Amino acid sequence: MARSAWGRASALITGYPDAASAEALAAVAPREQLLFDFGWKFQFGHGSDPARDLGFGFGQGDFAKTGEFNFSKAKFDDSKWRQLNLPHDWAVELPFVHDQVQNSHGFKPLGRRYPETSVGWYRREFDIPAGDLGRRIWVEFDGAFRDVLVFVNGCFIGRNDNGYAPFRFDLTDFLNYGAKNCIVARVDASFGDGWFYEGAGIYRHVWLTKTDALHLGKWESTVRAEVSGDSATMTLGTVVRNDGKQAENAKVSWQILDAAGKTVATAEAPAQQIAVDGMATFTATAKLANPALWSVDAPNLYSAIVTVESDSRTRDAERVSFGVRTVLFDAEKGFFLNGKSIKLQGTCNHHDHAGVGAALPDRLQWFRLGVLREMGCNAVRTSHNMPTPEWVEGCDRMGLMMMCETRQMSSSPEGMAQLEAMIKRYRNSPSIVLWSIGNEEGQLQEPMAEQGAKIAATMVRRCHELDPTRVVSAAVNGNNQRGVSDAFDVIGFNYSLQLPDAYHKEHPKRPLYGSETSSAISTRGVYATDPLRNTVNAYDSVVRWGETAEEWWKFYGTREWEAGGFAWTGFDYRGEPTPYGWPSINSQFGIVDMCGFPKDTFFYYKAWWGKEPALHLFPHWNFAGKEGEMIPVWVYSNLDEVELFVNGQSQGSQKVPRLGHVEWKVRYEPGFIEARGSKGGKVVLTEKRETTGPEVAIRLTADRTEIDADGEDIAILKVEALDKEGSPVPTAGNLIGFKVTGAGALIGVGNGDPNCQESDKEPRRSLFNGLAQVIVQSTKRPGEIHIEAVKEGWDGPELTGAKLVITTKKAVPRPAAV
Ligand code: GAL
């Protein structure tokens, strides 16, 4: 089952970006957007001792004169620094510390009390050709954690003070043309933004972007498609800036391409004079006949190539990906996509994954979305921060709707800057159906409700101004009666199933949905709750404030006026170890574990959210030592009826209640259990769990055995232990070592165990209830990656090793800075 989820995830995304529009852009664009991820040097600094922080802050005058930061000059000796590529999260590399205060960070030593491991220096030398003189050149960070100071060629350039919003600096005046340059980023993770694992370092992509002096404004190009009958009118807009030495007579044109790269519409805005240091807004409209609508089942995308011309020369161009669809939150009838009623079958997710922490290769973002898609999830909430661009792009391309959330609920300059960056960055993405300005702001809901109402109103106004096409909300844990809630277009409830009915009666004109629900907990593959082992059984358990999967979906899935909701959470995440503390290092809220291996509840959602007949039987049937004991046996299914057999003996048939499950209690004896599910009186699906023998061999399988040799692509391997019949042993816990050689490298390992404190980076991992994960990444050299898995340590039975080869095929890497 898990394998098909993996296959599907990978099949949903092909190529990056889609070839046809990339080619069309390349044909006109004098702009270069260079990936700036490769070839960095890294060294820890220090949060309180300047002597161990490159002398930074030793005396008074660090910022006194421009040009004196010698560590960011090309002559500086960084030969002892570590070489690495971005994205990079140093927190995941650190050992765990048994310090209760650090539970949010997953017991990683970050913060002001850990100065040795909370500051990192990144350094990179790069070439700027003489021919670039006269162009505008920016360094653009998609996000870093958290406080960043950027220096170039001895000069302080700028700072960023949050962990999730993108930021960029214009380097044009500071560069050496036709010579070496140097950029340094001091990244300080002493302060945090959240109460969950956030990572540390430059954990998203960095870009070096070069344009003509006459160029498009950043994230100013918008395409708003309004559907009427069988055509759509597109309102096109952009801003052009003149950073050159003379006034320009600029003209903007748009070329709209469908997914196959065919031009389906064009538009032009009249030329305008733009003074030196001035800017101008350009707008136009275009019609699209019979647009292929974007939807969950058919995520059709279009591209707009926006081009600026002056003096009969193309000066700048960019590609905007967009979709055509209508979205409606209705107070009485719920949610509509393209006029069709559909429930938001959503999950909330944080952004970290096993093995890599917060630094995910793009392919891993898409893999995660594929896993969620496979269980029938059609919407994700980016709790509680602005997501990475590849997550949003994945949603656009795979047909997942999004509630996109900013980190700080505040109308302060910082709060507004974060909000604006999010909206401008993502407002063309068809997947986004709802903006969220925050989550559970206890103070602003009450007792500062008056200030809360004003803060939220200012933020909502700005959202509408920047994006008049979408509604705004926030995730509220409370009664939504006053304060921040006054300003929202759509009202979200976190938990508290007793509140929405009364609210709906009192406010029949306000659309409602579940902004955060469930918080059900379970440990994958575990069928007994054991507080001594920090495990929770898989039979839909829940924390005090939460609801089981069945409870919340029976509530939100059956009220016509509810738009649906977002379960906490799709994936397990590091930090906030719930329901237990140390030695747990991650939460157990996930419907899948940290690796993306499904827990049993996954199949509840698959049955009731998916469209295909489904049947899932659990637990496994390996309970040596429990012979004669009564074991609960559950089936999740959307069929009419299920009959259970133990060693061939019927235990009776049960009708499946709508949005529920069926269960038996049976006496354990080795052998097998089997569920036979029928529809209309005919058996259509069966599933068996057999007692396995002891493990004798390792098996390796990969989501893809051929990947791109672009230095970025990955293969995600599943590691299992098999008995002599070749059946996976669901209780295996063997320690397995990995040898990775050839045209790639191991970048992380995991096993989904919330209590495992083994390293994410060492080439070994224990299986947890029969499973582990290994992530390998290509280099830019085509060839083969050889992965060998062998038993390590003295414990347990002997295992035959396994080998797997991943082919890395020649690929055109994304243009990268040198
Ligand atoms: C919510 C909160 C989430 C997470 C969750 C755990 O109140 O919004 O971030 O902490 O509780 O149940």
mmCIF file of C-alpha atoms and ligand atoms in Angstrom, residues 195-196 350 381 383-384 405 439-440 475 477 494-495 516-520 543 545-546 568-569 573 576 578 589, ligand 1:
data_model
loop_
_atom_site.group_PDB
_atom_site.id
_atom_site.type_symbol
_atom_site.label_atom_id
_atom_site.label_comp_id
_atom_site.label_asym_id
_atom_site.label_seq_id
_atom_site.Cartn_x
_atom_site.Cartn_y
_atom_site.Cartn_z
ATOM 1 C CA TRP A 195 6.347 26.003 19.635
ATOM 2 C CA PHE A 196 7.298 23.220 17.261
ATOM 3 C CA HIS A 350 4.494 21.432 9.796
ATOM 4 C CA ARG A 381 -3.133 24.110 5.911
ATOM 5 C CA SER A 383 0.328 25.640 9.975
ATOM 6 C CA HIS A 384 1.588 27.936 11.288
ATOM 7 C CA GLU A 405 -1.071 30.943 6.921
ATOM 8 C CA ASN A 439 -3.543 30.696 14.862
ATOM 9 C CA GLU A 440 -4.849 30.590 18.442
ATOM 10 C CA ALA A 475 -7.600 29.468 13.220
ATOM 11 C CA ASN A 477 -9.521 28.243 19.552
ATOM 12 C CA ASN A 494 -10.059 24.851 16.332
ATOM 13 C CA TYR A 495 -11.428 21.796 18.191
ATOM 14 C CA GLU A 516 -7.903 22.712 13.201
ATOM 15 C CA THR A 517 -9.497 19.480 14.348
ATOM 16 C CA SER A 518 -8.793 16.058 15.785
ATOM 17 C CA SER A 519 -5.347 15.891 17.413
ATOM 18 C CA ALA A 520 -5.815 12.132 17.443
ATOM 19 C CA VAL A 543 -5.688 13.878 23.577
ATOM 20 C CA TRP A 545 -8.737 18.543 23.977
ATOM 21 C CA GLY A 546 -9.098 16.634 20.719
ATOM 22 C CA TRP A 568 -4.085 18.047 13.167
ATOM 23 C CA THR A 569 -1.807 16.643 11.596
ATOM 24 C CA TYR A 573 6.573 16.388 13.297
ATOM 25 C CA GLU A 576 5.906 19.311 20.809
ATOM 26 C CA THR A 578 2.696 14.728 22.698
ATOM 27 C CA PHE A 589 -0.522 13.487 16.059
HETATM 28 C C1 GAL B 1 -3.247 23.435 18.839
HETATM 29 C C2 GAL B 1 -2.176 24.259 18.147
HETATM 30 C C3 GAL B 1 -1.239 23.373 17.351
HETATM 31 C C4 GAL B 1 -0.804 22.199 18.175
HETATM 32 C C5 GAL B 1 -2.028 21.444 18.607
HETATM 33 C C6 GAL B 1 -1.719 20.167 19.362
HETATM 34 O O1 GAL B 1 -3.860 24.123 19.851
HETATM 35 O O2 GAL B 1 -2.765 25.180 17.272
HETATM 36 O O3 GAL B 1 -0.115 24.098 16.941
HETATM 37 O O4 GAL B 1 -0.094 22.671 19.256
HETATM 38 O O5 GAL B 1 -2.794 22.278 19.438
HETATM 39 O O6 GAL B 1 -2.908 19.521 19.711
#
